[in-house]
Amino acid sequence: MAAEREAGRLLCTSSSRRCCPPPPLLLLLPLLLLLGRPAPGAAATKSGSPPQSAGASVRTFTPFYFLVEPVDTLSVRGSSVILNCSAYSEPSPNIEWKKDGTFLNLESDDRRQLLPDGSLFISNVVHSKHNKPDEGFYQCVATVDNLGTIVSRTAKLTVAGLPRFTSQPEPSSVYVGNSAILNCEVNADLVPFVRWEQNRQPLLLDDRIVKLPSGTLVISNATEGDGGLYRCIVESGGPPKFSDEAELKVLQDPEEIVDLVFLIRPSSMMKVTGQSAVLPCVVSGLPAPVIRWMKNEEVLDTESSGRLVLLAGGGLEISDVTEDDAGTYFCIADNGNKTVEAQAELTVQVPPGFLKQPANIYAHESMDIVFECEVTGKPTPTVKWVKNGDVVIPSDYFKIVKEHNLQVLGLVKSDEGFYQCIAENDVGNAQAGAQLIILEHDVAIPTLPPTSLTSATTDHLAPATTGPLPSAPRDVVASLVSTRFIKLTWRTPASDPHGDNLTYSVFYTKEGVARERVENTSQPGEMQVTIQNLMPATVYIFKVMAQNKHGSGESSAPLRVETQPEVQLPGPAPNIRAYATSPTSITVTWETPLSGNGEIQNYKLYYMEKGTDKEQDVDVSSHSYTINGLKKYTEYSFRVVAYNKHGPGVSTQDVAVRTLSDVPSAAPQNLSLEVRNSKSIVIHWQPPSSTTQNGQITGYKIRYRKASRKSDVTETLVTGTQLSQLIEGLDRGTEYNFRVAALTVNGTGPATDWLSAETFESDLDETRVPEVPSSLHVRPLVTSIVVSWTPPENQNIVVRGYAIGYGIGSPHAQTIKVDYKQRYYTIENLDPSSHYVITLKAFNNVGEGIPLYESAVTRPHTDTSEVDLFVINAPYTPVPDPTPMMPPVGVQASILSHDTIRITWADNSLPKHQKITDSRYYTVRWKTNIPANTKYKNANATTLSYLVTGLKPNTLYEFSVMVTKGRRSSTWSMTAHGATFELVPTSPPKDVTVVSKEGKPRTIIVNWQPPSEANGKITGYIIYYSTDVNAEIHDWVIEPVVGNRLTHQIQELTLDTPYYFKIQARNSKGMGPMSEAVQFRTPKADSSDKMPNDQALGSAGKGSRPPDLGPDYKPPMSGSNSPHGSPTSPLDSNMLLVIIVSVGVITIVVVVVIAVFCTRRTTSHQKKKRAACKSVNGSHKYKGNCKDVKPPDLWIHHERLELKPIDKSPDPNPVMTDTPIPRNSQDITPVDNSMDSNIHQRRNSYRGHESEDSMSTLAGRRGMRPKMMMPFDSQPPQQSVRNTPSTDTMPASSSQTCCTDHQDPEGATSSSYLASSQEEDSGQSLPTAHVRPSHPLKSFAVPAIPPPGPPLYDPALPSTPLLSQQALNHHIHSVKTASIGTLGRSRPPMPVVVPSAPEVQETTRMLEDSESSYEPDELTKEMAHLEGLMKDLNAITTA
């Protein structure tokens, strides 16, 4: 049987969707709403195994349903929301989400993510007046591959709007014992967030004081303590909003009668079943009234009822509302003197529910089936059907019968899947579903006929037994053919001439349609059937098949029958033709319909522009018509319908034709000029709008002339789609006018307005950035600062504009860019009485120049002095344009993907509706700051947004916008920044090298460099290696490398064997390509392969040299091998070890004695000199006059320090050894190269768990100590330096006054290791460039150049950039230096002058005090080492 569906007959096409892998699990409360639940009497519809008669070949129904479905949710701005969803199936389904009918792309969404159980998590809900991206209707979609798709109910996410009071509390009074109300009405979704305060203190609610659902406060039985000031507060995520305060006065009982008055009347309301309804009713009067309630003339007993509660003041609360609660309610108040009443209507609505759910169905192809669905609800729900997540559109084969049931006619194999009945009304929606399985024809349908199969197909359900099958029926003929039905008759098969027990099935289909239907005879032996509901003038194919108790027999030969035409109406007009006669007219011709029955009265010609859905028509009495007034060069479709006295006939097929082209009717857009040099100008433009091109643009005509006089006009033709042209050969310092016109094959269109530009007087240099502006002046006002400047003194370098940065305490908060002609600018919207730092930089296409700094304090609010007009008096200041354009504002960059950012802005010179009605255009420019000399790219736009494409992944861009109208242009707007999303690496790791580790032939070291196109932060690498370069990749051995390390060791390889290595990088988006295979053959075996302590010795592999250990270095005596890996002679190793350890102990004793002797001879002058050296160098490593102090043992607390590279270079540095930083004086220990191997091992244990490639000897570690210098541009901006009340500062040159020549042997710069109590009080950070100065410009001193000295790094040693320690709270008066040592690059240290520091003498005193307490610690450590050595010696000798 046919297995393909008729094209376009069933489903709405869904938007494409992508599958997202689920993130971490969140447990949710299940709302069990099962799909696939069995219906009584259905054939094998229960999810599970079918009845036994089905046999082993019958497929079972698959349990597939939702455990939890999303529910309507109310949220507030800035909060997080979870929409729960969980589905059950085996295998586990894939969950996706739709919002407002469109699938969400959760992969690139920063705020929405899919939880492991399928729930949707939305963080930081966004909601504003014009931007509501999160509010809407959400639906969960579950899919199982090769099975089907189901959709959940639709849940509405409502975000509470901005707080807005519709009524506020007003001052009022109340008698003691009476009731009072205080109004506070807000929009309904904010009522849950309303609370009340009395006298600015939270008000506690109880049985006497209640808050109504509207927010109104009701106080009953008032007491004197209820008096005071009341206000309501709305707290909805943002800052709380307070209402007006109102005073409630409590009056004494006047002892007279006061008439009853309704303070609040009950109002009619509508509620949903399950909700609570509050009918307010508050009556005031004396004596205080008693309130009772009635419903439909029946008194309500609020005391004995569990669901009815009488609230304070007299309101009625009905909890868990049901349909029976609907009716009219009366509030009756009676105080013995008077009775008043009010009434309200309660309407109850019911969400959709199912009286009968669809049942699972087994069926064969060509059958007709019906899915039944009965629903209830109030108002009456509407029903739609969904198959595998797509809405079913009713057609010839899919019909809605009996209001809600779905009938599928002529089943095909593709109809299999999950069908869902979705019921919806105003208060909710619900879904239920079932599965359809289509069996092969040789497989019997299990059990008895289900009610969901139509009577036409029930004969297929009889169980088959083994036996002879009937042959084909004979002489099948169409005995009666009409327009809408055909009657077929036939004779019994030759195999069974009597045929009394035979039943027959007639299979039929439209010619050319794959879907086949079946009609069965009504009783055995009947040999005729009438096929109904056919189409007129349509060819059908019929086949008849007989069945006996053994099954279906052979099919008869196909019979082709055509139904009669509907001759009363005309047929389609033949030979319809359409052709264009001009750019605005088309002529259509046709002939008289051949099948028309009766005289044709007229024709109707329908036509429609392509791409629109608005069809127009015109009445025509002849066989041709010309339609005028069409759009130029536009495609139209035409069709004709003939009319006779019975009405319209059959329409013709559509014919399409395009009007002729014409010259463009509008000029090119966004004309702009760029002066390149003294003799050339580049002209840019955009094509005319598509509706005005009137044909294919074949080129552009450029006209230009000198503006000084009416000179000759020069023309230049540009062919094709080129949108820019370089005009050369111009005169120096001359103004030229330009205009452009578009061309088609028909001619030239209108030209743009003349646009002028002036060539440079001389060719300026743009190979370098501009110099510093020659002056900068600021004038502070209350909320603004007027900035003026003069250009750089070197006028030979191109200046294309100026960048003004400003902010409180730092000039990097805001940046504004202005045109190169501008000499002043007013910074608006500043805070009064605030200290602003302002920077000015000139820039060109190469980059930004050196900044010039200034600071100013805005005036206070109370300053009423007259604002002086700011007059610029500078030789370089031109007369400003009296009416310059305002720059665009509110520039925003919205990241769409890894290479696309949308730029939007507003134009304050436009009307409020921001509609562009003139010829203005906008120029958008963008660039990235890496590398620093990146040039700007520009694009023009005629709307308030622009889509920038072709960007690099994971790259920060800055954008600015300028508006141009005629000859007027604005300055560049404030910049907006946006970083594109990451992308998987698009290039492999490079420079892959493999070397063997010295002394360990079974171990190799793999080195590499990061990919050149990492497209994001590299989070790790995978190393693949194999002995067969042609092996499948899954057969290679995998070695993962976590983080940004660029080296890795692989151990236990086979000797003398060739290996092949590949490396793959990964980032947060996935894996990149693999590198090319690198071959390496392991060396042959030697004795060093069996070194027991080669790991401790840490010999460097190929490509690196041993660290400089100093002349006094002695290798640690651990193991029986020499440093070169050769074994020692087989002497008595114990005796040798005793001798060596004894010599070491004696040496240590001598050193200790000498140290004590030297300590006692230390003079006060030497202490001061050493302290002064510390204050400048900030380190404990000296030479010469400054006594050597113990360098820090860089292994201590290794596991507690997490070191991260902070170098601003985009490529991470190679990392091979981690170098920790000592935190206090206890971490600084002397270098003891002669300690026992046990002590060496004890020290080694501080390293924690390290990979082998990062291990080395203790002495090797100390020889490889990288430098701890930090560039200020890498400091976190939040760090600052505290100021102390002092005005003296030390000159920058003082950083070299003491220990200039006393550099570390490795060339390390000082690293601010502060001893003793100073380091214990370490709460302050290093100074950064973000210093809040006490005097203008002190924080932005020009960096001092360091004196010549040893190199700042050892190129052969790999290093890790280090974050520096926090500085101490004591304010040391010094110039603090921080930089960073990176492999292959040096950065000079940048001193920062820290204002308001203590005097030098005071600092020296503080350090001197610390020094005096340091030396006993030194002795204590030495004695502890000696004691440990003696214990180890005793243990060895006794052994």
PDB file of C-alpha atoms in Angstrom, residues 1246-1437:
ATOM      1  CA  TYR A1246      53.752  20.662  50.871  1.00  0.00           C
ATOM      2  CA  ARG A1247      53.224  20.598  47.148  1.00  0.00           C
ATOM      3  CA  GLY A1248      49.951  18.716  47.288  1.00  0.00           C
ATOM      4  CA  HIS A1249      48.906  16.780  44.205  1.00  0.00           C
ATOM      5  CA  GLU A1250      50.886  17.891  41.185  1.00  0.00           C
ATOM      6  CA  SER A1251      51.281  16.442  37.726  1.00  0.00           C
ATOM      7  CA  GLU A1252      54.711  15.103  36.961  1.00  0.00           C
ATOM      8  CA  ASP A1253      55.482  17.808  34.448  1.00  0.00           C
ATOM      9  CA  SER A1254      55.323  20.453  37.160  1.00  0.00           C
ATOM     10  CA  MET A1255      57.725  18.699  39.624  1.00  0.00           C
ATOM     11  CA  SER A1256      61.329  19.717  40.225  1.00  0.00           C
ATOM     12  CA  THR A1257      63.880  19.632  43.005  1.00  0.00           C
ATOM     13  CA  LEU A1258      63.683  22.069  45.875  1.00  0.00           C
ATOM     14  CA  ALA A1259      66.772  23.873  44.725  1.00  0.00           C
ATOM     15  CA  GLY A1260      65.518  23.814  41.169  1.00  0.00           C
ATOM     16  CA  ARG A1261      62.331  25.484  42.307  1.00  0.00           C
ATOM     17  CA  ARG A1262      64.257  28.246  43.969  1.00  0.00           C
ATOM     18  CA  GLY A1263      66.383  28.734  40.910  1.00  0.00           C
ATOM     19  CA  MET A1264      63.331  29.053  38.702  1.00  0.00           C
ATOM     20  CA  ARG A1265      61.457  31.599  40.795  1.00  0.00           C
ATOM     21  CA  PRO A1266      59.535  33.746  38.305  1.00  0.00           C
ATOM     22  CA  LYS A1267      59.080  37.431  38.802  1.00  0.00           C
ATOM     23  CA  MET A1268      56.056  38.900  40.526  1.00  0.00           C
ATOM     24  CA  MET A1269      55.499  42.140  38.647  1.00  0.00           C
ATOM     25  CA  MET A1270      52.023  43.317  37.757  1.00  0.00           C
ATOM     26  CA  PRO A1271      51.068  45.893  35.100  1.00  0.00           C
ATOM     27  CA  PHE A1272      48.576  48.406  36.415  1.00  0.00           C
ATOM     28  CA  ASP A1273      46.279  47.866  33.495  1.00  0.00           C
ATOM     29  CA  SER A1274      45.813  44.319  34.713  1.00  0.00           C
ATOM     30  CA  GLN A1275      44.747  45.313  38.210  1.00  0.00           C
ATOM     31  CA  PRO A1276      41.106  44.879  39.139  1.00  0.00           C
ATOM     32  CA  PRO A1277      39.490  48.301  38.954  1.00  0.00           C
ATOM     33  CA  GLN A1278      37.809  48.056  42.338  1.00  0.00           C
ATOM     34  CA  GLN A1279      41.132  48.176  44.196  1.00  0.00           C
ATOM     35  CA  SER A1280      42.145  51.474  45.703  1.00  0.00           C
ATOM     36  CA  VAL A1281      44.694  52.969  48.068  1.00  0.00           C
ATOM     37  CA  ARG A1282      43.669  54.606  51.312  1.00  0.00           C
ATOM     38  CA  ASN A1283      44.827  58.175  51.809  1.00  0.00           C
ATOM     39  CA  THR A1284      46.296  59.435  55.070  1.00  0.00           C
ATOM     40  CA  PRO A1285      46.335  63.085  56.019  1.00  0.00           C
ATOM     41  CA  SER A1286      49.803  63.991  54.813  1.00  0.00           C
ATOM     42  CA  THR A1287      50.911  66.201  51.964  1.00  0.00           C
ATOM     43  CA  ASP A1288      54.533  65.083  51.526  1.00  0.00           C
ATOM     44  CA  THR A1289      55.242  62.692  48.707  1.00  0.00           C
ATOM     45  CA  MET A1290      58.456  60.998  47.682  1.00  0.00           C
ATOM     46  CA  PRO A1291      59.820  61.614  44.143  1.00  0.00           C
ATOM     47  CA  ALA A1292      59.513  58.758  41.714  1.00  0.00           C
ATOM     48  CA  SER A1293      63.283  58.460  41.461  1.00  0.00           C
ATOM     49  CA  SER A1294      63.472  57.375  45.074  1.00  0.00           C
ATOM     50  CA  SER A1295      62.632  53.848  44.038  1.00  0.00           C
ATOM     51  CA  GLN A1296      66.338  53.298  43.312  1.00  0.00           C
ATOM     52  CA  THR A1297      67.936  55.126  46.234  1.00  0.00           C
ATOM     53  CA  CYS A1298      69.045  52.127  48.269  1.00  0.00           C
ATOM     54  CA  CYS A1299      69.218  48.873  46.535  1.00  0.00           C
ATOM     55  CA  THR A1300      69.586  49.825  42.892  1.00  0.00           C
ATOM     56  CA  ASP A1301      72.513  47.468  42.351  1.00  0.00           C
ATOM     57  CA  HIS A1302      71.277  44.751  44.623  1.00  0.00           C
ATOM     58  CA  GLN A1303      69.244  42.764  42.151  1.00  0.00           C
ATOM     59  CA  ASP A1304      68.365  39.117  42.581  1.00  0.00           C
ATOM     60  CA  PRO A1305      70.740  36.751  40.783  1.00  0.00           C
ATOM     61  CA  GLU A1306      67.861  35.747  38.525  1.00  0.00           C
ATOM     62  CA  GLY A1307      67.083  39.329  37.791  1.00  0.00           C
ATOM     63  CA  ALA A1308      63.869  39.393  39.770  1.00  0.00           C
ATOM     64  CA  THR A1309      62.441  42.755  40.679  1.00  0.00           C
ATOM     65  CA  SER A1310      61.256  43.435  44.179  1.00  0.00           C
ATOM     66  CA  SER A1311      57.973  41.850  45.080  1.00  0.00           C
ATOM     67  CA  SER A1312      56.785  43.544  48.252  1.00  0.00           C
ATOM     68  CA  TYR A1313      57.389  40.748  50.719  1.00  0.00           C
ATOM     69  CA  LEU A1314      56.702  42.496  54.007  1.00  0.00           C
ATOM     70  CA  ALA A1315      57.812  40.828  57.157  1.00  0.00           C
ATOM     71  CA  SER A1316      56.436  40.081  60.569  1.00  0.00           C
ATOM     72  CA  SER A1317      53.501  42.083  61.870  1.00  0.00           C
ATOM     73  CA  GLN A1318      53.182  44.145  58.715  1.00  0.00           C
ATOM     74  CA  GLU A1319      52.121  41.150  56.675  1.00  0.00           C
ATOM     75  CA  GLU A1320      49.802  39.914  59.359  1.00  0.00           C
ATOM     76  CA  ASP A1321      47.753  43.070  58.900  1.00  0.00           C
ATOM     77  CA  SER A1322      47.205  42.644  55.187  1.00  0.00           C
ATOM     78  CA  GLY A1323      43.857  44.069  54.339  1.00  0.00           C
ATOM     79  CA  GLN A1324      44.854  46.593  51.720  1.00  0.00           C
ATOM     80  CA  SER A1325      45.489  45.925  48.029  1.00  0.00           C
ATOM     81  CA  LEU A1326      48.286  47.147  45.844  1.00  0.00           C
ATOM     82  CA  PRO A1327      47.752  50.634  44.416  1.00  0.00           C
ATOM     83  CA  THR A1328      46.264  50.677  40.945  1.00  0.00           C
ATOM     84  CA  ALA A1329      45.662  53.249  38.267  1.00  0.00           C
ATOM     85  CA  HIS A1330      42.156  53.698  39.675  1.00  0.00           C
ATOM     86  CA  VAL A1331      43.382  55.844  42.588  1.00  0.00           C
ATOM     87  CA  ARG A1332      41.114  58.499  43.934  1.00  0.00           C
ATOM     88  CA  PRO A1333      43.669  61.334  44.248  1.00  0.00           C
ATOM     89  CA  SER A1334      43.661  64.013  46.867  1.00  0.00           C
ATOM     90  CA  HIS A1335      45.215  66.401  44.386  1.00  0.00           C
ATOM     91  CA  PRO A1336      44.479  66.674  40.657  1.00  0.00           C
ATOM     92  CA  LEU A1337      46.628  64.548  38.370  1.00  0.00           C
ATOM     93  CA  LYS A1338      48.700  62.945  41.108  1.00  0.00           C
ATOM     94  CA  SER A1339      47.291  59.541  40.197  1.00  0.00           C
ATOM     95  CA  PHE A1340      48.310  59.937  36.614  1.00  0.00           C
ATOM     96  CA  ALA A1341      52.006  60.734  36.893  1.00  0.00           C
ATOM     97  CA  VAL A1342      54.193  59.920  33.894  1.00  0.00           C
ATOM     98  CA  PRO A1343      55.842  56.542  34.516  1.00  0.00           C
ATOM     99  CA  ALA A1344      59.459  56.627  35.601  1.00  0.00           C
ATOM    100  CA  ILE A1345      61.836  54.639  33.390  1.00  0.00           C
ATOM    101  CA  PRO A1346      63.668  51.946  35.390  1.00  0.00           C
ATOM    102  CA  PRO A1347      67.481  52.046  35.373  1.00  0.00           C
ATOM    103  CA  PRO A1348      69.435  49.488  33.368  1.00  0.00           C
ATOM    104  CA  GLY A1349      70.020  46.223  35.146  1.00  0.00           C
ATOM    105  CA  PRO A1350      69.826  42.479  34.740  1.00  0.00           C
ATOM    106  CA  PRO A1351      67.066  41.134  32.491  1.00  0.00           C
ATOM    107  CA  LEU A1352      63.598  40.984  34.077  1.00  0.00           C
ATOM    108  CA  TYR A1353      63.124  37.339  33.244  1.00  0.00           C
ATOM    109  CA  ASP A1354      64.952  34.195  32.270  1.00  0.00           C
ATOM    110  CA  PRO A1355      63.830  33.301  28.730  1.00  0.00           C
ATOM    111  CA  ALA A1356      64.592  29.641  29.214  1.00  0.00           C
ATOM    112  CA  LEU A1357      62.368  29.182  32.221  1.00  0.00           C
ATOM    113  CA  PRO A1358      58.624  28.754  31.869  1.00  0.00           C
ATOM    114  CA  SER A1359      56.665  30.933  34.233  1.00  0.00           C
ATOM    115  CA  THR A1360      53.191  31.618  35.502  1.00  0.00           C
ATOM    116  CA  PRO A1361      51.808  35.162  35.744  1.00  0.00           C
ATOM    117  CA  LEU A1362      50.914  35.763  39.354  1.00  0.00           C
ATOM    118  CA  LEU A1363      48.334  37.826  41.141  1.00  0.00           C
ATOM    119  CA  SER A1364      50.153  39.839  43.761  1.00  0.00           C
ATOM    120  CA  GLN A1365      49.464  39.642  47.449  1.00  0.00           C
ATOM    121  CA  GLN A1366      47.259  42.122  49.178  1.00  0.00           C
ATOM    122  CA  ALA A1367      49.167  45.036  50.595  1.00  0.00           C
ATOM    123  CA  LEU A1368      49.262  45.877  54.262  1.00  0.00           C
ATOM    124  CA  ASN A1369      47.100  48.345  56.120  1.00  0.00           C
ATOM    125  CA  HIS A1370      50.133  50.361  57.266  1.00  0.00           C
ATOM    126  CA  HIS A1371      50.655  53.208  54.860  1.00  0.00           C
ATOM    127  CA  ILE A1372      54.242  52.809  53.697  1.00  0.00           C
ATOM    128  CA  HIS A1373      55.648  55.962  52.152  1.00  0.00           C
ATOM    129  CA  SER A1374      57.201  54.636  48.961  1.00  0.00           C
ATOM    130  CA  VAL A1375      56.851  54.260  45.255  1.00  0.00           C
ATOM    131  CA  LYS A1376      55.313  50.829  44.768  1.00  0.00           C
ATOM    132  CA  THR A1377      56.187  48.958  41.608  1.00  0.00           C
ATOM    133  CA  ALA A1378      54.225  46.113  40.087  1.00  0.00           C
ATOM    134  CA  SER A1379      54.638  44.349  36.770  1.00  0.00           C
ATOM    135  CA  ILE A1380      54.544  40.857  35.415  1.00  0.00           C
ATOM    136  CA  GLY A1381      57.205  38.610  33.993  1.00  0.00           C
ATOM    137  CA  THR A1382      55.951  36.677  30.990  1.00  0.00           C
ATOM    138  CA  LEU A1383      57.747  34.250  28.752  1.00  0.00           C
ATOM    139  CA  GLY A1384      59.318  35.997  25.816  1.00  0.00           C
ATOM    140  CA  ARG A1385      58.226  39.545  26.672  1.00  0.00           C
ATOM    141  CA  SER A1386      59.166  42.153  29.252  1.00  0.00           C
ATOM    142  CA  ARG A1387      57.077  44.990  30.529  1.00  0.00           C
ATOM    143  CA  PRO A1388      58.738  47.834  32.433  1.00  0.00           C
ATOM    144  CA  PRO A1389      57.395  48.433  35.931  1.00  0.00           C
ATOM    145  CA  MET A1390      55.135  51.437  36.306  1.00  0.00           C
ATOM    146  CA  PRO A1391      55.512  53.437  39.526  1.00  0.00           C
ATOM    147  CA  VAL A1392      52.435  55.078  40.967  1.00  0.00           C
ATOM    148  CA  VAL A1393      52.721  57.974  43.370  1.00  0.00           C
ATOM    149  CA  VAL A1394      50.510  57.255  46.354  1.00  0.00           C
ATOM    150  CA  PRO A1395      49.510  60.559  47.923  1.00  0.00           C
ATOM    151  CA  SER A1396      49.318  61.290  51.616  1.00  0.00           C
ATOM    152  CA  ALA A1397      51.802  58.745  52.981  1.00  0.00           C
ATOM    153  CA  PRO A1398      53.768  58.899  56.267  1.00  0.00           C
ATOM    154  CA  GLU A1399      57.183  60.451  56.616  1.00  0.00           C
ATOM    155  CA  VAL A1400      60.302  58.493  55.604  1.00  0.00           C
ATOM    156  CA  GLN A1401      61.646  58.513  59.150  1.00  0.00           C
ATOM    157  CA  GLU A1402      58.417  57.035  60.465  1.00  0.00           C
ATOM    158  CA  THR A1403      58.486  54.303  57.853  1.00  0.00           C
ATOM    159  CA  THR A1404      62.075  53.460  58.661  1.00  0.00           C
ATOM    160  CA  ARG A1405      61.161  53.196  62.313  1.00  0.00           C
ATOM    161  CA  MET A1406      58.310  50.832  61.582  1.00  0.00           C
ATOM    162  CA  LEU A1407      60.487  48.547  59.485  1.00  0.00           C
ATOM    163  CA  GLU A1408      63.243  48.656  62.028  1.00  0.00           C
ATOM    164  CA  ASP A1409      60.875  47.457  64.717  1.00  0.00           C
ATOM    165  CA  SER A1410      59.811  44.607  62.474  1.00  0.00           C
ATOM    166  CA  GLU A1411      63.441  43.691  61.774  1.00  0.00           C
ATOM    167  CA  SER A1412      64.285  43.385  65.423  1.00  0.00           C
ATOM    168  CA  SER A1413      61.626  40.750  65.909  1.00  0.00           C
ATOM    169  CA  TYR A1414      62.615  38.791  62.829  1.00  0.00           C
ATOM    170  CA  GLU A1415      66.014  37.377  63.849  1.00  0.00           C
ATOM    171  CA  PRO A1416      64.857  35.178  66.796  1.00  0.00           C
ATOM    172  CA  ASP A1417      62.430  33.503  64.388  1.00  0.00           C
ATOM    173  CA  GLU A1418      65.387  32.818  62.134  1.00  0.00           C
ATOM    174  CA  LEU A1419      67.256  31.119  64.973  1.00  0.00           C
ATOM    175  CA  THR A1420      64.182  29.143  65.970  1.00  0.00           C
ATOM    176  CA  LYS A1421      63.819  27.764  62.439  1.00  0.00           C
ATOM    177  CA  GLU A1422      67.520  26.833  62.253  1.00  0.00           C
ATOM    178  CA  MET A1423      67.321  25.007  65.564  1.00  0.00           C
ATOM    179  CA  ALA A1424      64.194  23.165  64.440  1.00  0.00           C
ATOM    180  CA  HIS A1425      66.039  22.020  61.296  1.00  0.00           C
ATOM    181  CA  LEU A1426      69.017  20.900  63.365  1.00  0.00           C
ATOM    182  CA  GLU A1427      66.800  18.932  65.729  1.00  0.00           C
ATOM    183  CA  GLY A1428      65.133  17.163  62.813  1.00  0.00           C
ATOM    184  CA  LEU A1429      68.504  16.238  61.312  1.00  0.00           C
ATOM    185  CA  MET A1430      69.715  14.754  64.607  1.00  0.00           C
ATOM    186  CA  LYS A1431      66.579  12.593  64.923  1.00  0.00           C
ATOM    187  CA  ASP A1432      67.028  11.266  61.389  1.00  0.00           C
ATOM    188  CA  LEU A1433      70.731  10.574  62.073  1.00  0.00           C
ATOM    189  CA  ASN A1434      69.897   8.579  65.204  1.00  0.00           C
ATOM    190  CA  ALA A1435      67.324   6.549  63.281  1.00  0.00           C
ATOM    191  CA  ILE A1436      69.856   5.697  60.547  1.00  0.00           C
ATOM    192  CA  THR A1437      72.674   4.736  62.923  1.00  0.00           C
TER     193      THR A1437
END
